[in-house]
PDB file of C-alpha atoms in Angstrom:
ATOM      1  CA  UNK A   1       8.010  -1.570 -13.938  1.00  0.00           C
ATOM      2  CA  UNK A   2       5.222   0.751 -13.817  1.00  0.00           C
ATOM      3  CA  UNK A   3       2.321   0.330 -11.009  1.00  0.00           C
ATOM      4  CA  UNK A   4      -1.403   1.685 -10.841  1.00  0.00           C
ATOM      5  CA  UNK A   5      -1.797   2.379  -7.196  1.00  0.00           C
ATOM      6  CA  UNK A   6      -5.460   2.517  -6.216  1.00  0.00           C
ATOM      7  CA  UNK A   7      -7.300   1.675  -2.618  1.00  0.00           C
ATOM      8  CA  UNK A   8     -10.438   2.952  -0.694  1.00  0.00           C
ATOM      9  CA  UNK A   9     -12.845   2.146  -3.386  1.00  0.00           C
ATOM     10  CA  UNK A  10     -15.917   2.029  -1.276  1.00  0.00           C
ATOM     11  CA  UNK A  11     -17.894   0.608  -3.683  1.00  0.00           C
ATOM     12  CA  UNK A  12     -20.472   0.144  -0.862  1.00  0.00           C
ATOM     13  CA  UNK A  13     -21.695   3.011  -1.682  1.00  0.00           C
ATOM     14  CA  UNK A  14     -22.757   2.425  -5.500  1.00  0.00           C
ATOM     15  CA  UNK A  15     -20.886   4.615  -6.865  1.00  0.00           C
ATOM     16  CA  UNK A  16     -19.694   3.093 -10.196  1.00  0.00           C
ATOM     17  CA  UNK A  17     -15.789   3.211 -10.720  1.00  0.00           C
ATOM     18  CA  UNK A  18     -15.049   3.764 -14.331  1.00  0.00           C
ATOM     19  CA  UNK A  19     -11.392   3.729 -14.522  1.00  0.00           C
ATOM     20  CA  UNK A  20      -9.460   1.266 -16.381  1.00  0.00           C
ATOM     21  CA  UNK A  21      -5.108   0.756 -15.803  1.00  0.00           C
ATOM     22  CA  UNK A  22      -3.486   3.444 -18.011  1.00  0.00           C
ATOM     23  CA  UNK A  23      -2.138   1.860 -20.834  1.00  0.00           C
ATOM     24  CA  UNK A  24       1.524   1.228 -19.541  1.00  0.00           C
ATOM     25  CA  UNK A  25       0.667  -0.368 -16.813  1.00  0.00           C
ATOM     26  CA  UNK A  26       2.535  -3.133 -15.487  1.00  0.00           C
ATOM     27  CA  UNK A  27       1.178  -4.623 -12.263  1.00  0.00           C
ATOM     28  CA  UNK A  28      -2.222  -3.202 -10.587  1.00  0.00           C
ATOM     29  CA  UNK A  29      -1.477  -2.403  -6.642  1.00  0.00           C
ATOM     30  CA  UNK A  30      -5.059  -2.098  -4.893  1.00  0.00           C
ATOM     31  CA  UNK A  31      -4.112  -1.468  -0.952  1.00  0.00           C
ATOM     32  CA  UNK A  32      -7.786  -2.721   0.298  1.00  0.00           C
ATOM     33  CA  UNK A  33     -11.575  -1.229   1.652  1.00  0.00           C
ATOM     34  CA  UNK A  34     -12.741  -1.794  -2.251  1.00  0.00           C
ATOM     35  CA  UNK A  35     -16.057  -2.841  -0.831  1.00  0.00           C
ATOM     36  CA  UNK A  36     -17.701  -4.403   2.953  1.00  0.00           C
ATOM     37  CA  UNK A  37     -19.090  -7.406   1.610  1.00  0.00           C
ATOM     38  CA  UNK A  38     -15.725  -9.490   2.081  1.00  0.00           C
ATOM     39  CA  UNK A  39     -12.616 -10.123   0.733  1.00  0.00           C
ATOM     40  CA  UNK A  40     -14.041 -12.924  -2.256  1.00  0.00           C
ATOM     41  CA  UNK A  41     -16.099 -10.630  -3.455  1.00  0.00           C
ATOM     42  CA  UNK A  42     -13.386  -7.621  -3.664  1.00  0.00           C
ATOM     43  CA  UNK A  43     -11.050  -9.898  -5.415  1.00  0.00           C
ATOM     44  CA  UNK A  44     -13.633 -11.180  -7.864  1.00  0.00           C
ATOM     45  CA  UNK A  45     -14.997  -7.521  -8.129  1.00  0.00           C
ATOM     46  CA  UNK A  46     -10.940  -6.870  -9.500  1.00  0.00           C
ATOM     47  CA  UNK A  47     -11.303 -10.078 -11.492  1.00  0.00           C
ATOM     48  CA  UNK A  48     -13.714  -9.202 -13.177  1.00  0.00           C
ATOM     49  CA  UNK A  49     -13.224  -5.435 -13.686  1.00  0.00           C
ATOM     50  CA  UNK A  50      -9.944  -4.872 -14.402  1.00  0.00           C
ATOM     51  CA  UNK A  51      -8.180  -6.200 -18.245  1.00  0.00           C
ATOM     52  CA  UNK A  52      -7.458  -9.802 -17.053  1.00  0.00           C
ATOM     53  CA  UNK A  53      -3.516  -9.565 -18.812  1.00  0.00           C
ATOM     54  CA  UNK A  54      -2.250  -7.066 -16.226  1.00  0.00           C
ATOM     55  CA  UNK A  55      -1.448  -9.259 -12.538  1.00  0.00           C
ATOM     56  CA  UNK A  56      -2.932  -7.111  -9.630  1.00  0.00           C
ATOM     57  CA  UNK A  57      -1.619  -7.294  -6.569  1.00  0.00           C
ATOM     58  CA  UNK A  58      -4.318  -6.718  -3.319  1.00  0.00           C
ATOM     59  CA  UNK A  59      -4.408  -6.354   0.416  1.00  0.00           C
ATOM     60  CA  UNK A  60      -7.787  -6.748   2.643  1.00  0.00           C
ATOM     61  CA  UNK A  61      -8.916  -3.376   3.785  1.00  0.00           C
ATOM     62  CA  UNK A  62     -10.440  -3.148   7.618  1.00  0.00           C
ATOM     63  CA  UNK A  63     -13.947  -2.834   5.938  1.00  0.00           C
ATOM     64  CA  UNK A  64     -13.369  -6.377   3.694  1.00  0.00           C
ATOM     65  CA  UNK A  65     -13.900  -8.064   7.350  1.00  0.00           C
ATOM     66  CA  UNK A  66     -17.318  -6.129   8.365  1.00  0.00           C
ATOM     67  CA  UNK A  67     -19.896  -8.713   8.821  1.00  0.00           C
ATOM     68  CA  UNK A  68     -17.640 -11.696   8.884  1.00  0.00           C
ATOM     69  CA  UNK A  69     -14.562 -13.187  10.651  1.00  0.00           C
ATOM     70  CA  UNK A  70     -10.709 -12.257  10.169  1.00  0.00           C
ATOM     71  CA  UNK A  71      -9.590 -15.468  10.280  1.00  0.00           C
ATOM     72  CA  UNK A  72     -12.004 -17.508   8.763  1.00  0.00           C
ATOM     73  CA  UNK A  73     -11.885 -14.632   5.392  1.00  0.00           C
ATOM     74  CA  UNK A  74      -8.402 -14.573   5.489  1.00  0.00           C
ATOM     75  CA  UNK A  75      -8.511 -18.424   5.236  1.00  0.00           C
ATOM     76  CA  UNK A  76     -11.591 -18.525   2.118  1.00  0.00           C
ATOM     77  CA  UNK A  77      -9.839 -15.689   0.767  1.00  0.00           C
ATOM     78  CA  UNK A  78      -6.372 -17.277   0.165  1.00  0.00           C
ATOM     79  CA  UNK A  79      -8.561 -20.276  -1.334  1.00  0.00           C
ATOM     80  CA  UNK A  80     -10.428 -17.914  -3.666  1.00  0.00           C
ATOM     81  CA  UNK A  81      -7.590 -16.436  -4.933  1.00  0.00           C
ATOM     82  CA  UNK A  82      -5.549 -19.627  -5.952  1.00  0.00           C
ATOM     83  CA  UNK A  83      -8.590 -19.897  -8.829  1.00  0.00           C
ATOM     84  CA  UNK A  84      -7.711 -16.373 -10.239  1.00  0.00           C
ATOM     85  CA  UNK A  85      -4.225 -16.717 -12.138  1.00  0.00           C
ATOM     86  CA  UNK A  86      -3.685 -13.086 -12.629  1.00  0.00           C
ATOM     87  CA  UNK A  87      -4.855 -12.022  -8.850  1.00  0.00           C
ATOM     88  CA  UNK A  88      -2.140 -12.257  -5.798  1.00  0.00           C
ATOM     89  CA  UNK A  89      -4.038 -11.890  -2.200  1.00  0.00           C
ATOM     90  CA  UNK A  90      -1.198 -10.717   0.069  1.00  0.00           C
ATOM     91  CA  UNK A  91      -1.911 -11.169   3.983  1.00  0.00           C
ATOM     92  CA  UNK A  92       1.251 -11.801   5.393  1.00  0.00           C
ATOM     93  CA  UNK A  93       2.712 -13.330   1.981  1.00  0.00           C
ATOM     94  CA  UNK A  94       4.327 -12.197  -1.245  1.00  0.00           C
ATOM     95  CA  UNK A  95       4.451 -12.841  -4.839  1.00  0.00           C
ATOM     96  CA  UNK A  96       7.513 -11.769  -7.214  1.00  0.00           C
ATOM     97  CA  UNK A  97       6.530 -10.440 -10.539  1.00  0.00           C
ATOM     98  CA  UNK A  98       9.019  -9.395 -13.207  1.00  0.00           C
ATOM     99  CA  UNK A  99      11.996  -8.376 -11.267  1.00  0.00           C
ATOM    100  CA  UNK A 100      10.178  -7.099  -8.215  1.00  0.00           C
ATOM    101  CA  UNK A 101       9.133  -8.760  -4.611  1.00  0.00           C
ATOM    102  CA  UNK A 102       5.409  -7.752  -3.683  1.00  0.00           C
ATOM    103  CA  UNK A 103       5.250  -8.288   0.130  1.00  0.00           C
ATOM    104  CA  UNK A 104       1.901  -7.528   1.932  1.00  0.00           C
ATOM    105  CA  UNK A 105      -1.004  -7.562   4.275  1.00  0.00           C
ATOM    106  CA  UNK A 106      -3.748  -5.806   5.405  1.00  0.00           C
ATOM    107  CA  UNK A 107      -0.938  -4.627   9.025  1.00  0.00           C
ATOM    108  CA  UNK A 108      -3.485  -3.168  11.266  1.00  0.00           C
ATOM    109  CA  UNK A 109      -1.857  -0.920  14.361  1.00  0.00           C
ATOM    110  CA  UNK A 110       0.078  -1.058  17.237  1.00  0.00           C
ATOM    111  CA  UNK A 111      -1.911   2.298  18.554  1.00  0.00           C
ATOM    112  CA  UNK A 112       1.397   3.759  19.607  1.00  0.00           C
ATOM    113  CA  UNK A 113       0.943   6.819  17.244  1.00  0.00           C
ATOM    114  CA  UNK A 114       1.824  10.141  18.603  1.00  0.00           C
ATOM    115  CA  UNK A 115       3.280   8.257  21.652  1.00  0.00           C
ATOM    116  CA  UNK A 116      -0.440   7.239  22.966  1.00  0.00           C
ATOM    117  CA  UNK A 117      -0.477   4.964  25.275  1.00  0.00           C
ATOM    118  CA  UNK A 118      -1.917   1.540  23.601  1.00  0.00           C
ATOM    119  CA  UNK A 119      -4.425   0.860  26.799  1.00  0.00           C
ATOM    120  CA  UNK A 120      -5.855   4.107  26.215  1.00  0.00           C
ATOM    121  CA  UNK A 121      -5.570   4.088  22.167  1.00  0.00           C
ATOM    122  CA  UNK A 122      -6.622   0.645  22.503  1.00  0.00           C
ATOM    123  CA  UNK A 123     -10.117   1.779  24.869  1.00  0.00           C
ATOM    124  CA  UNK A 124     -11.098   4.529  22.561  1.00  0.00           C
ATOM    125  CA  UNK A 125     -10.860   2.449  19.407  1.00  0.00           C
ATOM    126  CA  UNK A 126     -13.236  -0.266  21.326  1.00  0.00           C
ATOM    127  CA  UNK A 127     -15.329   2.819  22.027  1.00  0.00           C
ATOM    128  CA  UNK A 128     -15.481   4.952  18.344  1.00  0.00           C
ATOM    129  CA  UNK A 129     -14.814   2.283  15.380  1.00  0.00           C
ATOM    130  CA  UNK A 130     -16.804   0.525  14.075  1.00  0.00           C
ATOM    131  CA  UNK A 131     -15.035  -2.412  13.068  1.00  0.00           C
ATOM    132  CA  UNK A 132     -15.065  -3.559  16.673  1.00  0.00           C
ATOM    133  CA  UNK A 133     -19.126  -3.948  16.343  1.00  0.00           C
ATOM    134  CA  UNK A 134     -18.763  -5.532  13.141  1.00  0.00           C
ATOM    135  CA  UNK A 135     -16.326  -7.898  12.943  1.00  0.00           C
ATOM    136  CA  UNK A 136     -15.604 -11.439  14.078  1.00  0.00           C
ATOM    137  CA  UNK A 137     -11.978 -12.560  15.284  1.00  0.00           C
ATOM    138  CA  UNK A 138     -13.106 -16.182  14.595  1.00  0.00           C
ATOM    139  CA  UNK A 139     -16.402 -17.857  13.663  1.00  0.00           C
ATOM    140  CA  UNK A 140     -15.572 -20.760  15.330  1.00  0.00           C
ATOM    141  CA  UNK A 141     -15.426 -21.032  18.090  1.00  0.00           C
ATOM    142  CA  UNK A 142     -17.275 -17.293  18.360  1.00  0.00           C
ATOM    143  CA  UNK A 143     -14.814 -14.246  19.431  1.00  0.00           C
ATOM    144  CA  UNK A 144     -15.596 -10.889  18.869  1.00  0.00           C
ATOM    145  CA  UNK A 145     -13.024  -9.084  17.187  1.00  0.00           C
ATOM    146  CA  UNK A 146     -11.400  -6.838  19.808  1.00  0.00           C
ATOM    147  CA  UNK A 147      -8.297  -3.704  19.548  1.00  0.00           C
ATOM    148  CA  UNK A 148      -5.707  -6.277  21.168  1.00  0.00           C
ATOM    149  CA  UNK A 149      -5.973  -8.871  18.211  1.00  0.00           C
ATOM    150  CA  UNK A 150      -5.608  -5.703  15.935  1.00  0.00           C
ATOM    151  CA  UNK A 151      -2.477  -5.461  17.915  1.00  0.00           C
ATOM    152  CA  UNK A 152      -1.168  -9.083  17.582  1.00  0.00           C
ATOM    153  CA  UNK A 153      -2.511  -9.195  13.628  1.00  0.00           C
ATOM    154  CA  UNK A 154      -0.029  -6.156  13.217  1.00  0.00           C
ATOM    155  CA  UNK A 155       2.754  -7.200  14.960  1.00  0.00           C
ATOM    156  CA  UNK A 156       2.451 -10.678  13.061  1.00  0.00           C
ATOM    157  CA  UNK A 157       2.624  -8.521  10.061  1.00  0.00           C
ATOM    158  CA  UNK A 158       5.283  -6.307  10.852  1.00  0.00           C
ATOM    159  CA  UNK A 159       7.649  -9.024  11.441  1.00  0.00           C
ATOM    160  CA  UNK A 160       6.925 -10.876   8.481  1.00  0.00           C
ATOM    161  CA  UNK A 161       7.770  -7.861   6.241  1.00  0.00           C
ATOM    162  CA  UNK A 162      10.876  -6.960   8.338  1.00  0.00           C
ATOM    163  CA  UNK A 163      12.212 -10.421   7.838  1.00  0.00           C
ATOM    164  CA  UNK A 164      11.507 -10.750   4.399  1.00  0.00           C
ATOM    165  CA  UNK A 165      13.006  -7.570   3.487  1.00  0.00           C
ATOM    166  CA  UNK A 166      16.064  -8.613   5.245  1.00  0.00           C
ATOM    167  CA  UNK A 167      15.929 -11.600   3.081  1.00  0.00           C
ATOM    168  CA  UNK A 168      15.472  -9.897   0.162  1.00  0.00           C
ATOM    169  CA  UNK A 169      18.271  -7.385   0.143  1.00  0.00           C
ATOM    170  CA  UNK A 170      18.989  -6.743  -3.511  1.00  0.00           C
ATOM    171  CA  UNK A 171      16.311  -6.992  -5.007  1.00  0.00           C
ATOM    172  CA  UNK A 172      13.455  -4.618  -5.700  1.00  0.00           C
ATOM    173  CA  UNK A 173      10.665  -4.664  -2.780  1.00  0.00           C
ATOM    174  CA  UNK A 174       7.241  -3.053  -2.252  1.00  0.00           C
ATOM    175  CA  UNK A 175       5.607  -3.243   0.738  1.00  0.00           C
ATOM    176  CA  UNK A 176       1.462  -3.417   0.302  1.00  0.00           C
ATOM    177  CA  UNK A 177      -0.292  -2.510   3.613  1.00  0.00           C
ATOM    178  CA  UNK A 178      -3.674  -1.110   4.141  1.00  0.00           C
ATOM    179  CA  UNK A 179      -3.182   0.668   7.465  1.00  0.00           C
ATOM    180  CA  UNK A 180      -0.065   3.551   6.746  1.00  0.00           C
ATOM    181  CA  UNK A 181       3.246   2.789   8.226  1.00  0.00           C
ATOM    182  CA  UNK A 182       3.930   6.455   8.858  1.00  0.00           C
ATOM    183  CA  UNK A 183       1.971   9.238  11.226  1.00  0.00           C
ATOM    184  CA  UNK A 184       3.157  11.189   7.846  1.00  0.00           C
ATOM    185  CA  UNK A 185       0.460  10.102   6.139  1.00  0.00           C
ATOM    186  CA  UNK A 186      -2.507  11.298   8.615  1.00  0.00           C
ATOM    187  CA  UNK A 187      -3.705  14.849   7.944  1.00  0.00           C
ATOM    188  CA  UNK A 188      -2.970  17.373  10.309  1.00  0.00           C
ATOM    189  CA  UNK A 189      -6.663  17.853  10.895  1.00  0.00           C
ATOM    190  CA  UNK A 190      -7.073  13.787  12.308  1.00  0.00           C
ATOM    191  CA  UNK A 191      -4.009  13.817  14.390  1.00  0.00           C
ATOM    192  CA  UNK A 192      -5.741  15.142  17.381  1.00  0.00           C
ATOM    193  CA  UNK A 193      -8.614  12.217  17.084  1.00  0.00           C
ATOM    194  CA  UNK A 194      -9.147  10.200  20.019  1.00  0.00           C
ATOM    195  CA  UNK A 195      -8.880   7.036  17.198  1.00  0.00           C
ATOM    196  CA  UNK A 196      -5.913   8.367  15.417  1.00  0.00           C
ATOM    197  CA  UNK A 197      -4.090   5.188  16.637  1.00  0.00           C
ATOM    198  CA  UNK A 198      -6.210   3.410  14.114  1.00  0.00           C
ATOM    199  CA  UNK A 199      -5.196   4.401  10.974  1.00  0.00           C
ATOM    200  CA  UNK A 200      -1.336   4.223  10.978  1.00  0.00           C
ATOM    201  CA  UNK A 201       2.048   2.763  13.266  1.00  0.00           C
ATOM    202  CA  UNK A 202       5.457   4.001  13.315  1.00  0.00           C
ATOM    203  CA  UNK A 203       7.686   1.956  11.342  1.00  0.00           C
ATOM    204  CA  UNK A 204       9.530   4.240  10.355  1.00  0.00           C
ATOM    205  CA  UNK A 205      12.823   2.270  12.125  1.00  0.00           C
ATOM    206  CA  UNK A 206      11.502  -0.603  10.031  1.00  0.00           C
ATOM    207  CA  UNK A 207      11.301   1.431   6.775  1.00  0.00           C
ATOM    208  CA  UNK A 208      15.093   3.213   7.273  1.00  0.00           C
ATOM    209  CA  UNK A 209      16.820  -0.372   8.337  1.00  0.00           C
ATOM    210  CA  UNK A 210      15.393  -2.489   5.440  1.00  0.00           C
ATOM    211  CA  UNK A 211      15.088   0.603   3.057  1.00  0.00           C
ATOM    212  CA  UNK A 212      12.345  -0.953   0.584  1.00  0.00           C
ATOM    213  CA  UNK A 213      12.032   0.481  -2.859  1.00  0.00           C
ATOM    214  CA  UNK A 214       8.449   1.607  -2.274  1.00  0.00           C
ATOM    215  CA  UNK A 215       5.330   1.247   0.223  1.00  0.00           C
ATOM    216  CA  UNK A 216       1.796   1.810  -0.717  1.00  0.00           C
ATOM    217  CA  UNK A 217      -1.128   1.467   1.791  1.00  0.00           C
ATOM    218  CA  UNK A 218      -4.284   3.355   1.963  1.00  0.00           C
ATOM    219  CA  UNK A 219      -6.659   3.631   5.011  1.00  0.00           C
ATOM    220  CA  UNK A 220      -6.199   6.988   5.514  1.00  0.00           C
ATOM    221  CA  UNK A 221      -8.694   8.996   2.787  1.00  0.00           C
ATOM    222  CA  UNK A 222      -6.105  11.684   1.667  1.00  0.00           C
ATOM    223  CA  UNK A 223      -3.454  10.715  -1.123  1.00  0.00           C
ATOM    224  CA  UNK A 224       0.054  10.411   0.358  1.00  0.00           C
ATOM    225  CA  UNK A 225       3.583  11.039  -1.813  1.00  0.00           C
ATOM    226  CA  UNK A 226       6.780  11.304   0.426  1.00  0.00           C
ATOM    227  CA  UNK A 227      10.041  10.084   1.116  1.00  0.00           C
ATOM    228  CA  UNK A 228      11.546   7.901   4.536  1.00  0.00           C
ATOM    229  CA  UNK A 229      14.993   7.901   3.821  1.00  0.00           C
ATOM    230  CA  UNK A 230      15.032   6.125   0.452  1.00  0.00           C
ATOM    231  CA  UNK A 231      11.507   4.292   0.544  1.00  0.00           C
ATOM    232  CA  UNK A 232       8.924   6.063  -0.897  1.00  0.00           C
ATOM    233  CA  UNK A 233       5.369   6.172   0.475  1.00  0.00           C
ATOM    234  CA  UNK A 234       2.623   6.299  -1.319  1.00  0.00           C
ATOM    235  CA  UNK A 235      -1.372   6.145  -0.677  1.00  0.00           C
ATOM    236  CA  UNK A 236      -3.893   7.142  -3.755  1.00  0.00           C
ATOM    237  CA  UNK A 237      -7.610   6.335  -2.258  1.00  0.00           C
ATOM    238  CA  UNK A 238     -10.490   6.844  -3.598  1.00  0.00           C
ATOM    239  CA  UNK A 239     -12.569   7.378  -0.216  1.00  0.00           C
ATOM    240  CA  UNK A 240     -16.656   8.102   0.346  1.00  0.00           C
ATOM    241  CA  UNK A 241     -18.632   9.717  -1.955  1.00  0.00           C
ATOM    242  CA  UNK A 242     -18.743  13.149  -1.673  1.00  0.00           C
ATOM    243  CA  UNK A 243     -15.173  13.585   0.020  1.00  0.00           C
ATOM    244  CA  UNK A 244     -12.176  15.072  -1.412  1.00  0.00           C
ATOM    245  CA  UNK A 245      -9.167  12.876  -0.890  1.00  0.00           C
ATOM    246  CA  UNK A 246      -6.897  13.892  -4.077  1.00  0.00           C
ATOM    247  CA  UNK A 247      -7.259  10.471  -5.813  1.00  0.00           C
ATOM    248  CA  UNK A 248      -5.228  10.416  -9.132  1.00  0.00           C
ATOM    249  CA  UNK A 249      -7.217   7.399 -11.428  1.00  0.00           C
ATOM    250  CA  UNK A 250      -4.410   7.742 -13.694  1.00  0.00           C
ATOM    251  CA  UNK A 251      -1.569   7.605 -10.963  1.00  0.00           C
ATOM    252  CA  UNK A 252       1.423   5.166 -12.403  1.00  0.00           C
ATOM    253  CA  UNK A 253       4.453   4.786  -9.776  1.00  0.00           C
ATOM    254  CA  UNK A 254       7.691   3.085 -11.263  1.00  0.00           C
ATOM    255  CA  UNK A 255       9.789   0.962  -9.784  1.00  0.00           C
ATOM    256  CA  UNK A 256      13.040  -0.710 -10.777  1.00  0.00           C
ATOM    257  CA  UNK A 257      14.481   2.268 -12.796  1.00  0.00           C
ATOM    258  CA  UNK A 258      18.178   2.653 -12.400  1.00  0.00           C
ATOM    259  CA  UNK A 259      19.011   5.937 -13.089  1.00  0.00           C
ATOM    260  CA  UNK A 260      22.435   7.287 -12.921  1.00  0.00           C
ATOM    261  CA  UNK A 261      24.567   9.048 -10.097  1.00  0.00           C
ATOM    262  CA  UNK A 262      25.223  12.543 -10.318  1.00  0.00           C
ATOM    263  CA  UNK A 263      28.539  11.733 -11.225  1.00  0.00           C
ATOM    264  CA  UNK A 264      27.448   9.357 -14.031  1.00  0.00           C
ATOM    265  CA  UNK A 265      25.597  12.327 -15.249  1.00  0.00           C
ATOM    266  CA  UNK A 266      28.739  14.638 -15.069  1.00  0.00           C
ATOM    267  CA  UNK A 267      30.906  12.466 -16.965  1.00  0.00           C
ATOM    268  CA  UNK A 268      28.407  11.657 -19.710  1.00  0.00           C
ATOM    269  CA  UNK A 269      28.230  15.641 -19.711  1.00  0.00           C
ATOM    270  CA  UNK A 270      32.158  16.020 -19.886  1.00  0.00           C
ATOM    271  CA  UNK A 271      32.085  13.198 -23.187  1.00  0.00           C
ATOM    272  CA  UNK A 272      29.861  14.954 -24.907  1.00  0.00           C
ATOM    273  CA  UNK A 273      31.675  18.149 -24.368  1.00  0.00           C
ATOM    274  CA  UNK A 274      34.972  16.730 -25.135  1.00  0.00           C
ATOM    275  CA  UNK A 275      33.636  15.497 -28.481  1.00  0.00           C
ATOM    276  CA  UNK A 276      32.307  18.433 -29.689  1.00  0.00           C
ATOM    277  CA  UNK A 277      34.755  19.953 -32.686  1.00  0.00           C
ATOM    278  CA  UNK A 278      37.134  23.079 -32.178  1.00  0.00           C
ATOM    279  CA  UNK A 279      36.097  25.862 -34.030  1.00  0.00           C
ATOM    280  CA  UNK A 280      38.684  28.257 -35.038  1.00  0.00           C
ATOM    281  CA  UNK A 281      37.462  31.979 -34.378  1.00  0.00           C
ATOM    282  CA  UNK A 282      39.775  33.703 -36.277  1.00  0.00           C
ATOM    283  CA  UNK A 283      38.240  31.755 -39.685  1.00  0.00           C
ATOM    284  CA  UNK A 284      37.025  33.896 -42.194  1.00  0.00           C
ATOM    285  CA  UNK A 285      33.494  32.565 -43.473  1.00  0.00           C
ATOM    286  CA  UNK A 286      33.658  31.325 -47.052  1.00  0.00           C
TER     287      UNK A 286
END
């Protein structure tokens, strides 16, 4: 199965995105921020945009909640989506296509990164994001959106996907997150910000017990390929105008390939040796 991985669309911005799924494209993986408007209009945006016969798979991005409440979008959102048949909303859910289990949501942080400790992590987030001025936790009744439900939203996450990928040993899994699961993916030049704890958790415990086929999240503006274990981790975003992030628009990541052992490959190497014909040196050419 064969995935286009985009995220961090920022469409905000109105700056037109172009690209289309590459032609063997199996399932569309968008890892969140594709606008701030909301989450309804991000998934109609990928309704509506992208070739209706591929399924996409999609997690809310910290900026699909600016302006409105976590709850109360997660809750419309889920709603929304039920009307689009080829569009799966993960946030704290999955959906199985072909012989693969999409599990996903949008994770948040635990602002333990770097060993921080989460009071302080927790203070300077209140203090330098932005999503703390702009989002609701609920409408109703009114709470402002504050770094410790961050904290609970993630842990709710994390234990979903830890128990589902115990529960689905066997089969193929990709984890869909928007904030990274690995300080791995933050740029050397962040990991001294006084936010840093916003953008990424280590789960890498998580990642080496359950051992999922692939994660992709976004988040973090620079494009991520690397290994934990045998999980790979991937992040493709688009990011602000202007900013180089390494986006790939034609980036396909496949999943569910078997290929052989190295001592598959030897044997198949010693068969076809063994059936090529002796040749007699001392034969005089006719």
């Amino acid at each position: 199965m064969k995935l286009w991985v985009i995220s961090d669309l920022h469409l905000e911005f109105r700056v037109p995105f172009n690209h289309q799924p590459p032609e063997e494209t199996d399932v569309v993986v968008c890892a969140g921020d594709i606008n701030r408007k909301g989450i309804i209009p991000s998934l109609r945006w990928l309704a509506d945009t992208i070739v209706p016969e591929i399924p996409i798979v999609c997690v809310a991005g910290n900026h699909e909640f600016w302006g409105g409440s976590v709850q109360e979008n997660i809750r419309d959102a889920r709603e929304f989506a039920c009307g689009l048949p080829n569009i799966h909303f993960l946030e704290n859910a999955i959906v199985d296509i072909g012989d693969a289990r999409f599990i996903g949501g949008t994770l948040w942080t635990d602002f333990r990164l770097f060993g921080r400790e989460p009071a302080l992590a927790m203070a300077a987030a209140e203090e330098g994001m932005y999503d703390y001025r702009r989002i609701k936790f609920t409408k109703q009744p009114y709470k402002k959106f504050k770094p410790i439900h961050a904290f609970r939203k993630h842990q709710e996450t994390r234990d979903f996907i830890a128990k589902t990928l115990q529960e689905s040993q066997g089969q193929t899994t990709v984890v869909v997150t928007h904030h990274a699961p690995s300080s791995r993916s933050i740029p050397t030049w962040d990991q001294e910000d006084s936010v840093v704890g916003c953008y990424a958790s280590h789960l890498e415990s998580l990642i080496l017990d359950a051992q999922p086929s692939l994660w992709i999240h976004g988040h973090v503006h620079s494009r991520n390929d690397y290994n934990i274990g045998g999980t790979r981790v991937v992040s493709n975003p688009r990011g602000y105008p202007g900013e180089w992030t390494g986006f790939d628009p034609g980036l396909v990541v496949e999943i569910g390939a078997n290929p052989r052992s190295n001592e598959e490959l030897a044997g198949s190497a010693l068969a076809v040796l063994d059936n090529v014909p002796d040749v007699d040196p001392d034969r005089e050419e006719e």
